[in-house]
mmCIF file of C-alpha atoms and ligand atoms in Angstrom:
data_model
loop_
_atom_site.group_PDB
_atom_site.id
_atom_site.type_symbol
_atom_site.label_atom_id
_atom_site.label_comp_id
_atom_site.label_asym_id
_atom_site.label_seq_id
_atom_site.Cartn_x
_atom_site.Cartn_y
_atom_site.Cartn_z
ATOM 1 C CA MET A 1 -39.972 -21.551 -55.613
ATOM 2 C CA ASP A 2 -40.147 -25.093 -54.317
ATOM 3 C CA ALA A 3 -36.501 -25.445 -55.188
ATOM 4 C CA LEU A 4 -35.605 -22.251 -53.296
ATOM 5 C CA LYS A 5 -37.614 -23.379 -50.314
ATOM 6 C CA ALA A 6 -35.969 -26.790 -50.220
ATOM 7 C CA LYS A 7 -32.507 -25.282 -50.638
ATOM 8 C CA TYR A 8 -32.740 -22.751 -47.815
ATOM 9 C CA LEU A 9 -34.641 -24.927 -45.339
ATOM 10 C CA ALA A 10 -31.961 -27.557 -45.821
ATOM 11 C CA ALA A 11 -29.217 -24.952 -45.354
ATOM 12 C CA VAL A 12 -30.872 -23.737 -42.133
ATOM 13 C CA ALA A 13 -31.166 -27.281 -40.849
ATOM 14 C CA ALA A 14 -27.510 -27.982 -41.662
ATOM 15 C CA ALA A 15 -26.075 -24.804 -40.040
ATOM 16 C CA ALA A 16 -24.050 -25.959 -37.035
ATOM 17 C CA ASP A 17 -23.348 -22.582 -35.480
ATOM 18 C CA GLU A 18 -24.653 -19.036 -35.381
ATOM 19 C CA ALA A 19 -22.091 -17.685 -37.854
ATOM 20 C CA THR A 20 -23.059 -20.211 -40.557
ATOM 21 C CA LEU A 21 -26.730 -19.509 -39.873
ATOM 22 C CA GLU A 22 -26.121 -15.808 -40.435
ATOM 23 C CA GLU A 23 -24.499 -16.580 -43.800
ATOM 24 C CA VAL A 24 -27.632 -18.509 -44.806
ATOM 25 C CA ARG A 25 -29.826 -15.583 -43.772
ATOM 26 C CA VAL A 26 -27.798 -13.114 -45.828
ATOM 27 C CA ALA A 27 -27.802 -15.412 -48.876
ATOM 28 C CA ALA A 28 -31.599 -15.762 -48.763
ATOM 29 C CA LEU A 29 -33.054 -12.647 -47.176
ATOM 30 C CA GLY A 30 -30.184 -10.138 -47.189
ATOM 31 C CA LYS A 31 -30.384 -7.073 -49.412
ATOM 32 C CA LYS A 32 -28.672 -8.938 -52.217
ATOM 33 C CA GLY A 33 -30.108 -12.331 -51.282
ATOM 34 C CA GLU A 34 -31.855 -14.697 -53.635
ATOM 35 C CA ILE A 35 -35.375 -14.210 -52.235
ATOM 36 C CA SER A 36 -34.908 -10.447 -52.200
ATOM 37 C CA ALA A 37 -33.875 -10.589 -55.869
ATOM 38 C CA GLN A 38 -37.046 -12.498 -56.671
ATOM 39 C CA MET A 39 -39.064 -9.842 -54.835
ATOM 40 C CA ALA A 40 -37.425 -7.159 -56.953
ATOM 41 C CA SER A 41 -38.424 -8.971 -60.125
ATOM 42 C CA LEU A 42 -42.129 -8.661 -59.227
ATOM 43 C CA GLY A 43 -42.112 -5.126 -60.613
ATOM 44 C CA ARG A 44 -41.578 -6.396 -64.104
ATOM 45 C CA MET A 45 -44.618 -8.738 -64.008
ATOM 46 C CA GLU A 46 -48.177 -8.309 -65.224
ATOM 47 C CA PRO A 47 -50.503 -7.247 -62.353
ATOM 48 C CA ASP A 48 -52.301 -10.630 -62.074
ATOM 49 C CA GLN A 49 -49.096 -12.577 -62.226
ATOM 50 C CA ARG A 50 -47.487 -10.216 -59.724
ATOM 51 C CA LYS A 51 -50.317 -10.692 -57.241
ATOM 52 C CA ALA A 52 -50.036 -14.464 -57.238
ATOM 53 C CA ALA A 53 -46.252 -14.561 -57.267
ATOM 54 C CA GLY A 54 -46.040 -11.847 -54.602
ATOM 55 C CA ALA A 55 -48.217 -13.776 -52.176
ATOM 56 C CA MET A 56 -46.197 -16.937 -52.665
ATOM 57 C CA LEU A 57 -42.879 -15.130 -52.311
ATOM 58 C CA ASN A 58 -44.017 -13.492 -49.098
ATOM 59 C CA ALA A 59 -45.121 -16.821 -47.692
ATOM 60 C CA LEU A 60 -41.765 -18.327 -48.636
ATOM 61 C CA LYS A 61 -39.914 -15.442 -47.070
ATOM 62 C CA ASP A 62 -41.900 -15.811 -43.836
ATOM 63 C CA GLU A 63 -41.291 -19.526 -43.771
ATOM 64 C CA ILE A 64 -37.519 -19.166 -44.176
ATOM 65 C CA ASP A 65 -37.455 -16.370 -41.634
ATOM 66 C CA ALA A 66 -39.318 -18.506 -39.109
ATOM 67 C CA ALA A 67 -36.945 -21.415 -39.738
ATOM 68 C CA LEU A 68 -33.942 -19.098 -39.212
ATOM 69 C CA ARG A 69 -35.302 -17.820 -35.909
ATOM 70 C CA ALA A 70 -36.155 -21.235 -34.604
ATOM 71 C CA LYS A 71 -32.710 -22.537 -35.502
ATOM 72 C CA LYS A 72 -31.050 -19.523 -33.919
ATOM 73 C CA ALA A 73 -32.887 -20.128 -30.659
ATOM 74 C CA ALA A 74 -31.957 -23.815 -30.776
ATOM 75 C CA LEU A 75 -28.280 -23.005 -31.362
ATOM 76 C CA GLY A 76 -28.378 -20.558 -28.422
ATOM 77 C CA ASP A 77 -29.871 -23.232 -26.187
ATOM 78 C CA ALA A 78 -27.266 -25.708 -27.375
ATOM 79 C CA ALA A 79 -24.454 -23.256 -26.593
ATOM 80 C CA LEU A 80 -25.877 -22.697 -23.112
ATOM 81 C CA ASP A 81 -26.298 -26.432 -22.586
ATOM 82 C CA GLU A 82 -22.683 -26.920 -23.596
ATOM 83 C CA ARG A 83 -21.502 -24.302 -21.104
ATOM 84 C CA LEU A 84 -23.646 -25.778 -18.378
ATOM 85 C CA ARG A 85 -22.182 -29.188 -19.153
ATOM 86 C CA THR A 86 -18.536 -28.051 -19.074
ATOM 87 C CA GLU A 87 -18.529 -25.187 -16.540
ATOM 88 C CA TRP A 88 -19.637 -26.707 -13.305
ATOM 89 C CA LEU A 89 -18.659 -26.544 -9.713
ATOM 90 C CA ASP A 90 -19.238 -29.100 -7.040
ATOM 91 C CA VAL A 91 -20.321 -26.880 -4.185
ATOM 92 C CA THR A 92 -20.344 -29.857 -1.847
ATOM 93 C CA LEU A 93 -16.535 -30.210 -2.023
ATOM 94 C CA PRO A 94 -14.692 -29.054 1.118
ATOM 95 C CA GLY A 95 -12.930 -25.663 0.841
ATOM 96 C CA ARG A 96 -9.304 -25.660 -0.228
ATOM 97 C CA ASN A 97 -6.842 -24.652 2.496
ATOM 98 C CA ARG A 98 -4.832 -21.716 1.236
ATOM 99 C CA PRO A 99 -1.691 -20.685 3.103
ATOM 100 C CA ARG A 100 -2.838 -18.058 5.548
ATOM 101 C CA GLY A 101 -0.693 -15.163 6.729
ATOM 102 C CA THR A 102 -1.069 -12.842 9.676
ATOM 103 C CA ILE A 103 -0.653 -9.142 10.362
ATOM 104 C CA HIS A 104 3.089 -8.478 10.587
ATOM 105 C CA PRO A 105 4.356 -7.175 13.944
ATOM 106 C CA VAL A 106 5.655 -4.042 12.193
ATOM 107 C CA SER A 107 2.186 -3.306 10.801
ATOM 108 C CA GLN A 108 0.640 -3.989 14.185
ATOM 109 C CA VAL A 109 3.102 -1.705 15.969
ATOM 110 C CA MET A 110 2.477 1.046 13.393
ATOM 111 C CA GLU A 111 -1.242 0.794 14.181
ATOM 112 C CA GLU A 112 -0.510 0.878 17.894
ATOM 113 C CA LEU A 113 1.724 3.919 17.808
ATOM 114 C CA THR A 114 -0.624 5.726 15.435
ATOM 115 C CA ALA A 115 -3.458 5.146 17.928
ATOM 116 C CA ILE A 116 -1.362 6.455 20.819
ATOM 117 C CA PHE A 117 -0.124 9.587 19.032
ATOM 118 C CA ALA A 118 -3.551 10.267 17.515
ATOM 119 C CA ASP A 119 -4.854 10.395 21.072
ATOM 120 C CA MET A 120 -2.307 13.167 21.744
ATOM 121 C CA GLY A 121 -3.403 15.137 18.691
ATOM 122 C CA PHE A 122 -0.816 13.960 16.149
ATOM 123 C CA ALA A 123 -1.956 13.388 12.571
ATOM 124 C CA VAL A 124 -0.188 10.960 10.220
ATOM 125 C CA ALA A 125 1.971 12.521 7.464
ATOM 126 C CA GLU A 126 3.588 10.728 4.546
ATOM 127 C CA GLY A 127 6.395 11.278 2.077
ATOM 128 C CA PRO A 128 7.995 9.383 -0.813
ATOM 129 C CA GLN A 129 10.534 6.608 -0.269
ATOM 130 C CA VAL A 130 12.485 7.787 -3.314
ATOM 131 C CA GLU A 131 13.403 11.256 -2.080
ATOM 132 C CA SER A 132 15.413 14.149 -3.472
ATOM 133 C CA ASP A 133 18.686 14.701 -1.658
ATOM 134 C CA TRP A 134 17.485 18.187 -0.852
ATOM 135 C CA TYR A 135 14.649 16.867 1.342
ATOM 136 C CA ASN A 136 16.697 13.986 2.728
ATOM 137 C CA PHE A 137 19.772 16.095 3.571
ATOM 138 C CA ASP A 138 20.079 19.799 2.674
ATOM 139 C CA ALA A 139 16.750 20.933 4.116
ATOM 140 C CA LEU A 140 17.634 19.080 7.319
ATOM 141 C CA ASN A 141 20.801 21.151 7.683
ATOM 142 C CA ILE A 142 23.036 18.421 6.257
ATOM 143 C CA PRO A 143 24.935 20.236 3.480
ATOM 144 C CA PRO A 144 26.780 18.255 0.747
ATOM 145 C CA GLU A 145 30.109 18.047 2.575
ATOM 146 C CA HIS A 146 28.597 17.164 5.960
ATOM 147 C CA PRO A 147 30.022 13.938 7.468
ATOM 148 C CA ALA A 148 26.479 12.767 8.326
ATOM 149 C CA ARG A 149 25.965 12.070 4.629
ATOM 150 C CA GLN A 150 28.631 9.382 4.798
ATOM 151 C CA GLU A 151 27.281 7.952 8.034
ATOM 152 C CA HIS A 152 23.935 7.340 6.378
ATOM 153 C CA ASP A 153 25.196 4.691 3.899
ATOM 154 C CA THR A 154 22.882 6.090 1.299
ATOM 155 C CA PHE A 155 21.439 4.239 -1.687
ATOM 156 C CA PHE A 156 21.589 6.591 -4.674
ATOM 157 C CA MET A 157 19.162 6.274 -7.576
ATOM 158 C CA ASN A 158 20.796 5.642 -10.921
ATOM 159 C CA ARG A 159 20.740 8.481 -13.435
ATOM 160 C CA ALA A 160 21.182 8.025 -17.169
ATOM 161 C CA PRO A 161 24.348 9.720 -18.499
ATOM 162 C CA GLY A 162 23.481 13.306 -19.386
ATOM 163 C CA ASP A 163 20.498 13.400 -17.007
ATOM 164 C CA ASN A 164 21.386 16.414 -14.913
ATOM 165 C CA ARG A 165 18.394 16.473 -12.614
ATOM 166 C CA PRO A 166 19.325 16.692 -8.922
ATOM 167 C CA PRO A 167 20.202 13.322 -7.400
ATOM 168 C CA HIS A 168 17.575 11.210 -5.701
ATOM 169 C CA VAL A 169 18.137 8.717 -2.920
ATOM 170 C CA LEU A 170 16.181 6.058 -1.075
ATOM 171 C CA ARG A 171 15.344 8.067 2.011
ATOM 172 C CA THR A 172 17.726 7.223 4.833
ATOM 173 C CA HIS A 173 15.309 8.379 7.530
ATOM 174 C CA THR A 174 11.745 9.667 7.930
ATOM 175 C CA SER A 175 12.986 13.165 8.813
ATOM 176 C CA PRO A 176 12.386 14.560 5.273
ATOM 177 C CA VAL A 177 8.663 14.159 5.981
ATOM 178 C CA GLN A 178 9.102 16.930 8.596
ATOM 179 C CA ILE A 179 10.043 19.310 5.789
ATOM 180 C CA ARG A 180 7.247 18.159 3.484
ATOM 181 C CA ALA A 181 4.610 18.390 6.210
ATOM 182 C CA MET A 182 5.667 21.883 7.341
ATOM 183 C CA ALA A 183 5.976 23.121 3.762
ATOM 184 C CA ALA A 184 2.491 21.807 2.987
ATOM 185 C CA GLN A 185 0.650 22.935 6.090
ATOM 186 C CA GLY A 186 2.825 25.486 7.908
ATOM 187 C CA ALA A 187 2.672 25.957 11.665
ATOM 188 C CA PRO A 188 1.282 25.089 14.150
ATOM 189 C CA ILE A 189 1.627 21.434 13.286
ATOM 190 C CA ARG A 190 1.622 18.092 15.086
ATOM 191 C CA VAL A 191 2.378 15.015 12.987
ATOM 192 C CA ILE A 192 3.965 11.605 13.070
ATOM 193 C CA ALA A 193 5.379 9.963 9.950
ATOM 194 C CA PRO A 194 5.812 6.190 10.109
ATOM 195 C CA GLY A 195 7.379 4.447 7.130
ATOM 196 C CA ARG A 196 10.174 2.581 5.406
ATOM 197 C CA VAL A 197 13.741 3.846 5.281
ATOM 198 C CA TYR A 198 16.842 2.436 3.594
ATOM 199 C CA ARG A 199 20.527 2.167 4.393
ATOM 200 C CA MET A 200 23.298 0.077 2.915
ATOM 201 C CA ASP A 201 23.803 -2.027 5.990
ATOM 202 C CA MET A 202 23.336 -5.732 6.658
ATOM 203 C CA ASP A 203 24.245 -7.733 9.752
ATOM 204 C CA GLN A 204 22.523 -9.309 12.736
ATOM 205 C CA THR A 205 20.966 -6.066 13.875
ATOM 206 C CA HIS A 206 20.697 -4.156 10.574
ATOM 207 C CA THR A 207 18.708 -4.714 7.387
ATOM 208 C CA PRO A 208 18.939 -2.540 4.239
ATOM 209 C CA MET A 209 15.283 -1.601 4.684
ATOM 210 C CA PHE A 210 13.787 -0.872 8.072
ATOM 211 C CA HIS A 211 11.094 1.312 9.629
ATOM 212 C CA GLN A 212 11.096 4.562 11.519
ATOM 213 C CA VAL A 213 8.493 6.860 12.927
ATOM 214 C CA GLU A 214 9.172 10.570 12.904
ATOM 215 C CA GLY A 215 7.440 12.948 15.300
ATOM 216 C CA LEU A 216 7.097 16.702 14.930
ATOM 217 C CA ALA A 217 5.315 19.288 17.077
ATOM 218 C CA ILE A 218 5.679 22.981 16.248
ATOM 219 C CA ASP A 219 3.838 25.789 17.981
ATOM 220 C CA ARG A 220 4.568 29.155 19.654
ATOM 221 C CA ASP A 221 6.144 27.885 22.862
ATOM 222 C CA ILE A 222 6.803 24.146 22.668
ATOM 223 C CA SER A 223 9.808 23.094 24.768
ATOM 224 C CA MET A 224 11.910 20.050 25.694
ATOM 225 C CA ALA A 225 9.514 19.593 28.631
ATOM 226 C CA ASN A 226 6.693 18.882 26.194
ATOM 227 C CA LEU A 227 8.944 16.445 24.336
ATOM 228 C CA LYS A 228 9.716 14.594 27.546
ATOM 229 C CA TRP A 229 6.065 14.304 28.539
ATOM 230 C CA VAL A 230 4.953 13.143 25.090
ATOM 231 C CA LEU A 231 7.657 10.475 24.951
ATOM 232 C CA GLU A 232 6.899 9.226 28.473
ATOM 233 C CA GLU A 233 3.200 9.048 27.695
ATOM 234 C CA PHE A 234 3.980 7.190 24.511
ATOM 235 C CA CYS A 235 6.267 4.652 26.185
ATOM 236 C CA ARG A 236 3.828 3.966 29.009
ATOM 237 C CA ALA A 237 0.974 3.385 26.587
ATOM 238 C CA PHE A 238 3.041 1.453 24.062
ATOM 239 C CA PHE A 239 4.777 -0.920 26.477
ATOM 240 C CA GLU A 240 1.580 -1.133 28.551
ATOM 241 C CA VAL A 241 3.326 -0.620 31.881
ATOM 242 C CA PRO A 242 2.167 1.650 34.739
ATOM 243 C CA SER A 243 5.294 3.774 34.598
ATOM 244 C CA VAL A 244 8.488 4.128 32.610
ATOM 245 C CA GLU A 245 11.703 5.962 33.250
ATOM 246 C CA LEU A 246 13.431 7.721 30.382
ATOM 247 C CA ARG A 247 16.975 9.051 30.328
ATOM 248 C CA PHE A 248 17.791 11.999 28.075
ATOM 249 C CA ARG A 249 21.407 11.914 26.956
ATOM 250 C CA ALA A 250 22.951 14.959 25.280
ATOM 251 C CA SER A 251 23.728 14.122 21.669
ATOM 252 C CA HIS A 252 24.076 15.732 18.274
ATOM 253 C CA PHE A 253 21.927 15.774 15.155
ATOM 254 C CA PRO A 254 22.312 18.426 12.456
ATOM 255 C CA PHE A 255 18.540 19.053 12.408
ATOM 256 C CA THR A 256 18.031 19.632 16.143
ATOM 257 C CA GLU A 257 19.541 21.968 18.716
ATOM 258 C CA PRO A 258 19.785 20.922 21.468
ATOM 259 C CA SER A 259 19.662 17.211 20.683
ATOM 260 C CA ALA A 260 19.098 14.242 22.933
ATOM 261 C CA GLU A 261 19.140 10.497 22.614
ATOM 262 C CA VAL A 262 16.592 8.786 24.800
ATOM 263 C CA ASP A 263 17.085 5.546 26.720
ATOM 264 C CA ILE A 264 14.428 3.554 28.527
ATOM 265 C CA ARG A 265 15.002 1.770 31.862
ATOM 266 C CA CYS A 266 14.835 -1.996 31.524
ATOM 267 C CA SER A 267 16.161 -5.264 32.835
ATOM 268 C CA TRP A 268 17.306 -8.549 31.366
ATOM 269 C CA GLU A 269 16.338 -11.464 33.573
ATOM 270 C CA GLY A 270 17.022 -14.939 32.250
ATOM 271 C CA GLY A 271 17.056 -13.621 28.701
ATOM 272 C CA GLN A 272 13.698 -11.975 29.350
ATOM 273 C CA LEU A 273 13.516 -8.220 28.749
ATOM 274 C CA LYS A 274 11.427 -6.144 31.143
ATOM 275 C CA ILE A 275 10.611 -2.532 30.329
ATOM 276 C CA GLY A 276 10.132 0.018 33.112
ATOM 277 C CA GLN A 277 12.255 -1.553 35.842
ATOM 278 C CA GLY A 278 15.806 -2.778 36.378
ATOM 279 C CA ASP A 279 19.298 -1.372 36.122
ATOM 280 C CA LYS A 280 19.846 -1.384 32.362
ATOM 281 C CA TRP A 281 19.190 1.300 29.765
ATOM 282 C CA MET A 282 18.143 0.721 26.170
ATOM 283 C CA GLU A 283 18.426 3.446 23.559
ATOM 284 C CA ILE A 284 15.139 3.860 21.688
ATOM 285 C CA LEU A 285 15.207 7.163 19.820
ATOM 286 C CA GLY A 286 16.852 10.439 18.806
ATOM 287 C CA SER A 287 15.204 13.781 19.407
ATOM 288 C CA GLY A 288 15.644 17.470 20.033
ATOM 289 C CA MET A 289 14.393 20.990 19.379
ATOM 290 C CA VAL A 290 14.005 21.559 15.635
ATOM 291 C CA HIS A 291 16.916 23.627 14.309
ATOM 292 C CA PRO A 292 15.924 27.144 13.150
ATOM 293 C CA LYS A 293 17.522 26.433 9.753
ATOM 294 C CA VAL A 294 15.225 23.420 9.328
ATOM 295 C CA LEU A 295 12.146 25.513 10.103
ATOM 296 C CA ALA A 296 13.317 28.165 7.639
ATOM 297 C CA ALA A 297 13.991 25.575 4.909
ATOM 298 C CA ALA A 298 10.386 24.415 5.261
ATOM 299 C CA GLY A 299 9.051 27.982 5.091
ATOM 300 C CA VAL A 300 8.253 28.314 8.807
ATOM 301 C CA ASP A 301 9.481 31.494 10.502
ATOM 302 C CA PRO A 302 11.891 30.482 13.313
ATOM 303 C CA ALA A 303 11.352 33.831 15.021
ATOM 304 C CA LYS A 304 7.705 32.926 15.612
ATOM 305 C CA TRP A 305 7.638 29.142 15.875
ATOM 306 C CA GLN A 306 9.553 26.438 17.699
ATOM 307 C CA GLY A 307 9.111 22.810 18.630
ATOM 308 C CA PHE A 308 10.490 19.330 18.977
ATOM 309 C CA ALA A 309 11.128 16.391 16.696
ATOM 310 C CA PHE A 310 12.049 12.782 17.271
ATOM 311 C CA GLY A 311 12.861 9.703 15.244
ATOM 312 C CA MET A 312 12.394 6.176 16.516
ATOM 313 C CA GLY A 313 13.109 2.739 15.054
ATOM 314 C CA ILE A 314 9.838 0.830 14.726
ATOM 315 C CA ASP A 315 11.378 -2.607 14.229
ATOM 316 C CA ARG A 316 13.405 -2.080 17.384
ATOM 317 C CA ILE A 317 10.448 -1.231 19.613
ATOM 318 C CA ALA A 318 8.442 -4.081 18.049
ATOM 319 C CA MET A 319 11.240 -6.491 19.031
ATOM 320 C CA LEU A 320 11.338 -5.047 22.533
ATOM 321 C CA LYS A 321 7.600 -5.190 23.094
ATOM 322 C CA TYR A 322 6.925 -8.604 21.613
ATOM 323 C CA GLY A 323 10.174 -10.335 22.580
ATOM 324 C CA ILE A 324 11.308 -11.012 19.019
ATOM 325 C CA PRO A 325 15.001 -11.910 19.035
ATOM 326 C CA ASP A 326 16.161 -11.563 15.410
ATOM 327 C CA LEU A 327 15.601 -8.520 13.203
ATOM 328 C CA ARG A 328 16.395 -10.267 9.925
ATOM 329 C CA ALA A 329 13.492 -12.687 10.356
ATOM 330 C CA PHE A 330 11.178 -9.652 10.045
ATOM 331 C CA PHE A 331 11.804 -9.531 6.317
ATOM 332 C CA GLU A 332 12.106 -13.200 5.360
ATOM 333 C CA SER A 333 8.377 -13.765 4.792
ATOM 334 C CA ASP A 334 8.553 -17.112 6.563
ATOM 335 C CA LEU A 335 4.968 -18.180 7.247
ATOM 336 C CA ARG A 336 5.989 -20.162 10.327
ATOM 337 C CA TRP A 337 7.547 -17.017 11.804
ATOM 338 C CA LEU A 338 4.489 -14.959 10.880
ATOM 339 C CA ARG A 339 2.117 -17.452 12.477
ATOM 340 C CA HIS A 340 4.181 -17.304 15.651
ATOM 341 C CA TYR A 341 4.726 -13.550 15.920
ATOM 342 C CA GLY A 342 1.928 -12.131 13.765
ATOM 343 C CA PHE A 343 -1.477 -10.801 14.725
ATOM 344 C CA ALA A 344 -5.037 -11.619 13.726
ATOM 345 C CA ALA A 345 -6.507 -9.328 11.095
ATOM 346 C CA LEU A 346 -9.187 -8.042 13.447
ATOM 347 C CA ASP A 347 -6.837 -7.138 16.307
ATOM 348 C CA MET A 348 -7.116 -3.411 15.656
ATOM 349 C CA PRO A 349 -5.372 -1.649 18.508
ATOM 350 C CA ASP A 350 -7.248 1.163 20.158
ATOM 351 C CA LEU A 351 -6.631 2.946 23.408
ATOM 352 C CA ALA A 352 -10.159 2.728 24.761
ATOM 353 C CA GLY A 353 -10.079 -1.065 24.747
ATOM 354 C CA GLY A 354 -6.532 -1.333 26.112
ATOM 355 C CA LEU A 355 -3.922 -1.392 23.378
ATOM 356 C CA SER A 356 -3.335 -5.104 22.910
ATOM 357 C CA SER A 357 -6.250 -6.647 24.789
HETATM 358 N N1 LIG B 401 16.775 11.026 11.573
HETATM 359 C C1 LIG B 401 17.555 10.446 12.660
HETATM 360 C C2 LIG B 401 18.112 9.110 12.197
HETATM 361 O O1 LIG B 401 17.571 8.507 11.358
HETATM 362 C C3 LIG B 401 16.694 10.226 13.874
HETATM 363 C C4 LIG B 401 16.262 11.506 14.487
HETATM 364 C C5 LIG B 401 17.013 12.102 15.474
HETATM 365 C C6 LIG B 401 15.084 12.125 14.072
HETATM 366 C C7 LIG B 401 16.624 13.279 16.041
HETATM 367 C C8 LIG B 401 14.698 13.330 14.633
HETATM 368 C C9 LIG B 401 15.484 13.889 15.646
HETATM 369 O O2 LIG B 401 13.576 13.955 14.277
HETATM 370 O O3 LIG B 401 15.080 15.063 16.225
HETATM 371 O O4 LIG B 401 19.103 8.673 12.716
#
């Protein structure tokens, strides 16, 4: 027994980590361990002998067990000490300056126009950017052979050979959200749908991705007069001028009848654009009364319901409002540009406080 004791106490003392210590425990006290085997042999002894040997074995077992526990605690402390030694942080060091961005003018303008239209009872609707050509075209009264399909410079999604599902496109405008919103909630309905749209176009004034906001108001007796008032209210609030003058120009869109393009009165003085006064006109959106076929495609009965829709370029009105000269810079992620034209994270526009004050 002295030999066993010496052997295992030495093994415990020599164990350098918890895994080795566990091996020592199993070898001595495990079910098939050496001490356990000795315990099992007690049964074959004479009663007197067994009593003496049993007491000694138990004492030995306790002693080894205590040594194992003590060593385990010490190893744990050592591991913690090691972590404390290596994982440290000097909290007195100055903070590291990370490059800091700002809220992009497009995001800011989306917040602004959402606040303005929300005040007029418009909810925000959304749709996918990868859209079926049915939603992007057919449902909007643009059948497959319609010339408008070519005008849109559409990006088509690739299909594997043999994949015969209907084609999908990157939506070329936010108008498909009209269909989705009406199909989902029926009439009456009043929504705007701001978001990204895509066209294969790239020059000084066009980027392959840009932003639009769609507007839709359907009820029993909504007319062009309501459209005009809503757009004037919007422009006054958005450009933060006491009054604006809008010019409705007859136009054509497949999804509206009648259709109008809307210009806003402005002036250019010394390269400085002024909204609301002057002798120039700037086109800002397309609009009209929703075509009965469009209502029907979305499951709304055109004999009972009517209303207006409009689509406006967000990047365009952001440039106008904040005097940003170049569209392409919007999407270059240049921090210097962002610091110049961007907004602070807490500048949440709301009408009660004055939109941008
Ligand atoms: N979807 C048109 C475009 O992207 C814009 C537009 C015009 C939207 C008239 C409308 C509308 O809702 O009524 O060019």
